[in-house]
Amino acid sequence: MGRTAPQDHGPVRYGPPLPVDGLPVLPEAVDVLARAAVRADAEPVGGTPLLLDAARGYWQRRGITAGTDRVAAGPGAAALLVALTAALGGDVLVPRPCAAWWAPYARLLGRPVFHVATPAECGGVPDPYALLETVRRVRDEGGDPRLLVLSVADDPTATVAPPEVLHEAVEAAAGAGLHLVSDETWRDTLHDPHDTVPLSPAEMLPDRVTVVTDLAGALLPAGWPAAVARLPAGPDGAALHARVLDVLTALGGRVAAPVAAAAAYTLGEPEPVTARVAAAVRLHARLAAAAHGAVVDAGALARPPRAGRHLYADLAPLRAELARHGVGDAQDLEDFLTARLGMPAAGGHRFGDDLGALRVRLSTGPLLGATDDERADCLASPAPLELPHVRRALIHLRSVLDDLRDDAQRWEPPR
């Protein structure tokens, strides 16, 4: 289990991207971007007042206060996290598993990264007792833990942290003197917003929490990189904001002007944007539920997906049969399922999980079809799972998983 991954399995260059929605770009957003494309001037570092005010309003509608002097924009959440980590200093703590891009940016800066176990209810946030023990151990060994990155609506597990679980984790982090970065990229993709109550740590500790939202989660296509950060209130937040802008300046971390215009438009949440977001969430929720059913029916394990465009499956119950196919760890599982399914299936080791655990993130985007017309049909259909190309994709997923279950049963000794 301690093997070194081959070059073509590198953890950064070949790591999994954010799951895309696979849908045609919203025409109104295209129009805004096209009109702004004639501008030759560069966007200022940190964003224009128009973009920052749109971000402030976006958060205010979600109960998070933010002055425009505490908001910064960058070309994707990774750039903002690099700037925040460089500005804050110290060691970084993240849940296990966590988004694939959380650890590499810290290691790029030479900062140690410590993974903390998550509670049974969800991923994305650390177990409070495990967090305190990890902080104690790191400090006893001469480390300097300062930053905890967490996510209420989580990639990769597709779970949403219950308010009481989040409360305990945030209280533990505050008691340990940590600064919190709340990645809220998937907040607007809750599959059932009436059943799941999203709570931001910034509502609990406005002076200790930075919120980062990558607009590729719900508002913009991944090819238009833009993200916004809400820095804490108070004098410490002002100093942190200034340091973040310094780092972004050194990196040349500007949002492209046409993308910034589209970002400001979508953050304002006019009716075309809210309608598209709602339709896309409904579509991916149905696909995720169908994929979850296929995983569970095959004898594997997975928490029901509550947000995003993916689910996290544990194929440990099928380990014996997978071993007959040469699958012994998460990298083998990634290779095996990617080839069999014909779609990306990122192994759990990409997200900081144990290499020996047979866990994998499956995305719903590839189930929408291979062409723009097929994907557009999914968005317009009242019964997208009944479309022929979607049915074929789901049948293929179920067939691959069922073959593993059937083979495993075939090899069982008679009782």
XYZ file of C-alpha atoms in Angstrom:
415
model
C 0.000 0.000 0.000
C 2.997 2.275 0.188
C 3.757 2.119 -3.518
C 4.745 5.168 -5.506
C 2.193 6.112 -8.163
C 3.441 5.996 -11.748
C 4.128 9.310 -13.455
C 0.813 9.264 -15.304
C -1.036 8.955 -12.002
C 0.413 12.145 -10.509
C -1.686 13.624 -7.694
C -1.718 17.212 -8.981
C -1.508 17.415 -12.769
C -3.728 14.360 -13.153
C -5.977 14.987 -10.174
C -9.745 15.136 -10.714
C -11.261 18.530 -11.558
C -14.471 19.881 -10.092
C -17.432 17.820 -11.363
C -18.945 19.849 -14.211
C -22.657 20.082 -14.906
C -22.162 19.193 -18.578
C -24.944 21.551 -19.646
C -24.949 24.264 -22.319
C -23.842 27.657 -21.015
C -26.696 29.954 -20.009
C -27.362 32.196 -23.050
C -27.795 35.335 -20.936
C -24.367 34.792 -19.365
C -22.853 34.313 -22.829
C -24.342 37.640 -23.918
C -22.855 39.450 -20.913
C -19.437 37.911 -21.490
C -19.517 38.696 -25.225
C -20.364 42.354 -24.613
C -17.480 42.649 -22.138
C -15.031 40.908 -24.468
C -14.444 44.135 -26.400
C -12.764 45.679 -23.360
C -8.986 45.736 -23.563
C -8.256 46.914 -20.022
C -7.279 44.452 -17.316
C -9.457 43.720 -14.324
C -7.937 45.106 -11.104
C -6.492 42.609 -8.650
C -9.216 41.568 -6.228
C -12.063 42.567 -8.544
C -13.971 45.666 -9.648
C -16.493 47.398 -7.353
C -19.277 45.961 -9.530
C -18.115 42.381 -8.978
C -17.411 42.895 -5.272
C -20.812 44.487 -4.677
C -22.506 41.593 -6.471
C -20.624 39.136 -4.220
C -21.585 41.118 -1.127
C -25.251 40.988 -2.102
C -25.027 37.282 -2.876
C -23.762 36.527 0.630
C -26.140 38.946 2.304
C -29.083 37.032 0.819
C -27.671 33.965 2.589
C -27.336 35.621 5.973
C -23.606 36.383 5.727
C -22.584 40.000 6.228
C -19.752 41.299 4.072
C -18.568 44.793 3.266
C -17.051 45.345 -0.173
C -13.769 46.117 1.622
C -13.776 42.528 2.889
C -14.395 40.806 -0.458
C -11.786 39.621 -2.950
C -12.138 37.897 -6.308
C -9.678 35.583 -7.995
C -9.389 33.231 -10.989
C -10.755 30.214 -9.162
C -10.933 29.083 -5.549
C -7.462 27.526 -5.653
C -5.866 30.930 -6.301
C -7.749 32.426 -3.359
C -6.726 29.569 -1.059
C -3.095 29.967 -2.077
C -3.323 33.661 -1.196
C -5.087 32.988 2.115
C -2.631 30.299 3.173
C 0.365 32.425 2.246
C -1.119 35.352 4.181
C -2.047 33.386 7.306
C 1.061 31.209 7.575
C 1.312 28.064 9.688
C 0.208 24.484 9.163
C -3.075 23.480 7.512
C -5.725 21.029 8.699
C -8.321 19.450 6.410
C -10.947 16.709 6.803
C -10.339 13.205 5.484
C -11.470 12.915 2.724
C -11.533 16.443 1.299
C -11.643 18.215 -2.053
C -8.745 17.066 -4.218
C -7.258 20.546 -4.595
C -7.157 21.515 -0.895
C -3.880 19.807 0.032
C -1.731 20.516 -3.072
C -2.005 24.297 -2.773
C -0.719 24.194 0.817
C 2.130 21.832 -0.034
C 3.049 24.146 -2.905
C 3.785 26.756 -0.239
C 5.773 24.274 1.826
C 3.078 24.071 4.515
C 2.430 20.742 6.248
C -1.104 19.399 5.780
C -2.772 17.247 8.443
C -5.889 15.220 7.708
C -8.531 14.883 10.417
C -11.199 12.175 10.606
C -14.808 13.186 9.938
C -17.912 12.240 11.954
C -20.157 9.362 10.913
C -22.967 11.682 9.828
C -21.150 13.483 7.038
C -17.915 14.500 5.384
C -16.512 17.963 4.897
C -16.066 18.882 8.562
C -13.720 17.335 11.131
C -14.808 15.349 14.138
C -14.294 17.863 16.994
C -12.457 15.444 19.280
C -10.203 14.254 16.473
C -9.522 17.886 15.574
C -8.490 18.849 19.092
C -6.297 15.770 19.422
C -4.626 16.489 16.078
C -3.948 20.112 17.036
C -2.498 18.996 20.396
C -0.263 16.396 18.773
C 0.981 18.753 16.061
C 1.827 21.444 18.607
C 3.546 18.937 20.876
C 5.715 17.964 17.918
C 6.682 21.576 17.252
C 4.145 22.315 14.535
C 2.103 25.485 14.137
C -1.491 24.687 13.096
C -3.297 27.901 12.157
C -5.785 27.141 9.398
C -8.687 24.705 9.089
C -10.370 24.283 5.703
C -13.836 22.733 5.788
C -16.958 22.481 3.660
C -20.602 22.341 4.696
C -21.723 20.950 1.327
C -18.878 18.581 0.596
C -16.850 17.432 -2.334
C -16.165 14.490 -2.513
C -18.747 12.903 -0.194
C -21.767 14.909 -1.483
C -23.019 15.190 2.097
C -24.229 18.275 3.970
C -23.115 18.782 7.566
C -26.055 19.016 10.006
C -26.054 22.319 11.937
C -25.318 20.658 15.274
C -22.324 18.765 13.827
C -20.983 21.925 12.234
C -21.478 23.851 15.486
C -19.338 21.383 17.433
C -16.571 21.433 14.813
C -16.498 25.238 14.626
C -16.462 25.604 18.413
C -13.553 23.159 18.644
C -11.629 25.014 15.936
C -12.238 28.374 17.581
C -11.161 27.004 20.944
C -7.942 25.773 19.344
C -7.247 29.246 17.941
C -7.616 28.248 14.298
C -8.703 30.445 11.417
C -11.447 28.765 9.384
C -11.867 28.779 5.625
C -15.327 27.600 4.627
C -15.427 26.346 1.032
C -19.047 26.954 0.024
C -18.700 26.107 -3.649
C -21.535 23.558 -3.491
C -23.878 25.444 -1.168
C -26.306 26.288 -3.982
C -26.549 22.688 -5.213
C -28.546 21.132 -2.348
C -30.728 18.362 -3.749
C -33.562 19.047 -1.308
C -33.199 22.515 0.229
C -36.344 21.967 2.307
C -34.893 18.841 3.897
C -31.334 20.129 4.407
C -30.518 23.370 6.222
C -27.218 24.883 5.046
C -25.403 26.818 7.746
C -22.213 28.746 7.137
C -19.534 28.951 9.838
C -19.417 32.671 9.020
C -22.891 32.996 10.545
C -21.490 31.586 13.779
C -18.071 33.274 13.925
C -18.041 36.247 11.534
C -14.689 37.462 12.905
C -12.849 34.132 12.479
C -14.156 32.719 9.208
C -13.286 33.321 5.573
C -15.829 32.078 3.037
C -14.671 30.996 -0.418
C -17.080 30.264 -3.259
C -15.954 28.982 -6.634
C -18.579 30.017 -9.158
C -17.989 26.784 -11.099
C -20.095 25.091 -8.433
C -23.438 26.462 -9.590
C -23.158 29.768 -11.445
C -20.518 29.628 -14.192
C -18.976 26.958 -16.432
C -15.640 25.602 -15.273
C -13.956 27.135 -18.316
C -14.707 30.628 -16.988
C -12.612 30.586 -13.790
C -13.845 32.944 -11.093
C -14.204 32.729 -7.330
C -14.957 35.154 -4.524
C -13.847 35.261 -0.901
C -15.519 36.979 2.018
C -12.870 37.957 4.560
C -13.664 38.280 8.296
C -15.065 41.392 9.911
C -12.958 43.436 12.327
C -9.385 44.773 12.188
C -7.836 41.326 11.722
C -9.977 40.890 8.631
C -8.778 44.192 7.210
C -5.142 43.169 7.594
C -5.814 39.738 6.107
C -7.636 41.317 3.151
C -4.632 43.526 2.434
C -2.209 40.585 2.595
C -4.423 38.484 0.308
C -4.437 41.277 -2.286
C -0.643 41.453 -2.027
C -0.325 37.743 -2.780
C -2.827 37.902 -5.655
C -0.871 40.822 -7.085
C 2.363 38.836 -6.919
C 0.658 35.906 -8.632
C -1.054 38.029 -11.266
C -4.274 36.525 -9.917
C -6.825 38.594 -11.831
C -10.197 37.475 -13.074
C -10.393 38.026 -16.838
C -12.543 41.087 -17.532
C -15.227 39.289 -19.620
C -15.467 36.520 -17.009
C -15.723 39.129 -14.245
C -18.688 40.706 -16.017
C -20.407 37.320 -16.299
C -19.585 36.575 -12.650
C -21.138 39.846 -11.491
C -24.245 39.086 -13.545
C -24.718 35.572 -12.155
C -23.946 36.611 -8.564
C -26.799 39.101 -8.870
C -29.088 36.073 -9.381
C -31.557 37.408 -11.937
C -34.424 35.105 -12.865
C -32.659 33.309 -15.772
C -29.801 32.383 -13.437
C -31.973 31.143 -10.565
C -34.155 29.163 -12.972
C -31.124 27.484 -14.572
C -29.522 26.690 -11.201
C -32.761 25.137 -9.919
C -33.225 23.068 -13.088
C -29.614 21.864 -13.081
C -29.787 20.901 -9.393
C -33.013 18.926 -9.947
C -31.472 17.109 -12.885
C -28.262 16.137 -11.108
C -30.159 15.188 -7.947
C -32.167 12.645 -9.958
C -29.047 11.269 -11.595
C -27.205 11.080 -8.276
C -30.111 9.216 -6.667
C -30.189 6.734 -9.544
C -26.425 6.209 -9.365
C -26.642 5.770 -5.596
C -29.289 3.096 -6.084
C -27.050 1.236 -8.516
C -24.116 1.354 -6.082
C -26.122 0.146 -3.090
C -27.977 -2.561 -5.052
C -24.609 -3.974 -6.128
C -23.642 -4.432 -2.472
C -21.329 -1.424 -2.166
C -21.678 1.387 0.366
C -22.430 5.076 -0.115
C -24.062 7.837 1.865
C -27.094 9.247 0.027
C -25.894 12.269 -1.987
C -27.341 15.546 -0.707
C -25.502 18.137 -2.819
C -23.347 18.563 -5.871
C -22.931 16.394 -8.949
C -21.296 13.262 -7.593
C -21.382 10.551 -4.951
C -18.693 8.776 -2.945
C -18.821 5.003 -3.036
C -17.021 2.423 -0.905
C -16.545 -0.860 -2.736
C -14.944 -2.673 0.202
C -17.739 -5.309 0.293
C -16.690 -6.263 -3.251
C -12.974 -6.436 -2.440
C -12.611 -10.190 -3.064
C -14.021 -9.996 -6.580
C -12.143 -6.814 -7.384
C -8.937 -8.571 -6.348
C -9.603 -11.178 -9.028
C -9.500 -8.311 -11.518
C -6.180 -7.108 -10.116
C -7.721 -4.312 -8.046
C -5.992 -3.976 -4.691
C -6.154 -0.292 -3.872
C -7.833 2.990 -4.805
C -5.541 3.666 -7.777
C -6.297 0.236 -9.208
C -9.994 0.870 -8.624
C -9.777 4.218 -10.410
C -8.120 2.592 -13.431
C -10.529 -0.341 -13.455
C -13.775 1.629 -13.182
C -12.657 4.406 -15.510
C -11.981 1.793 -18.199
C -15.122 -0.242 -17.539
C -17.503 2.713 -17.180
C -15.986 4.909 -19.860
C -16.198 7.897 -17.503
C -13.951 9.403 -14.814
C -13.973 7.529 -11.512
C -11.489 9.233 -9.209
C -10.065 7.006 -6.472
C -10.428 8.061 -2.857
C -6.669 8.598 -2.517
C -7.118 11.698 -4.696
C -9.084 13.205 -1.806
C -6.680 12.304 0.974
C -8.355 8.994 1.788
C -6.337 5.847 2.480
C -4.818 4.336 -0.655
C -5.790 0.885 0.575
C -9.478 1.789 0.894
C -11.589 0.938 -2.160
C -13.381 4.273 -2.392
C -14.208 6.236 -5.510
C -16.016 9.428 -6.517
C -18.498 8.979 -9.351
C -19.794 12.063 -11.162
C -23.231 12.545 -12.691
C -22.173 14.870 -15.530
C -21.024 12.064 -17.885
C -24.457 10.415 -17.564
C -26.109 13.329 -19.399
C -24.889 12.281 -22.831
C -22.070 12.852 -25.265
C -23.392 15.816 -27.264
C -24.701 19.285 -26.485
C -28.100 18.317 -27.899
C -28.377 15.277 -25.627
C -27.415 17.317 -22.570
C -29.853 20.088 -23.493
C -32.598 17.477 -23.848
C -31.897 16.347 -20.283
C -32.371 19.880 -18.995
C -35.674 20.353 -20.834
C -37.184 16.929 -20.165
C -39.698 16.407 -17.326
C -38.434 12.808 -17.095
C -34.718 12.920 -17.940
C -34.018 9.425 -16.616
C -36.332 8.041 -19.326
C -34.371 9.580 -22.183
C -32.751 6.777 -24.210
C -29.155 7.973 -23.834
C -29.553 8.505 -20.078
C -31.183 5.118 -19.640
C -28.308 3.484 -21.523
C -25.755 5.236 -19.333
C -27.486 4.206 -16.109
C -27.979 0.627 -17.339
C -24.271 0.449 -18.162
C -23.322 1.749 -14.704
C -25.607 -0.757 -13.043
C -24.348 -3.577 -15.273
C -20.683 -2.953 -14.407
C -21.425 -2.900 -10.680
C -23.846 -5.832 -10.806
C -21.254 -7.953 -12.605
C -18.959 -7.519 -9.614
C -21.699 -8.531 -7.205
C -22.775 -11.527 -9.282
C -19.205 -12.738 -9.681
C -18.622 -12.373 -5.964
C -21.716 -14.474 -5.228
C -20.626 -17.061 -7.800
C -17.348 -17.524 -5.953
C -18.978 -17.908 -2.541
C -18.622 -21.431 -1.105
C -21.897 -23.332 -0.689
C -23.449 -23.153 2.748
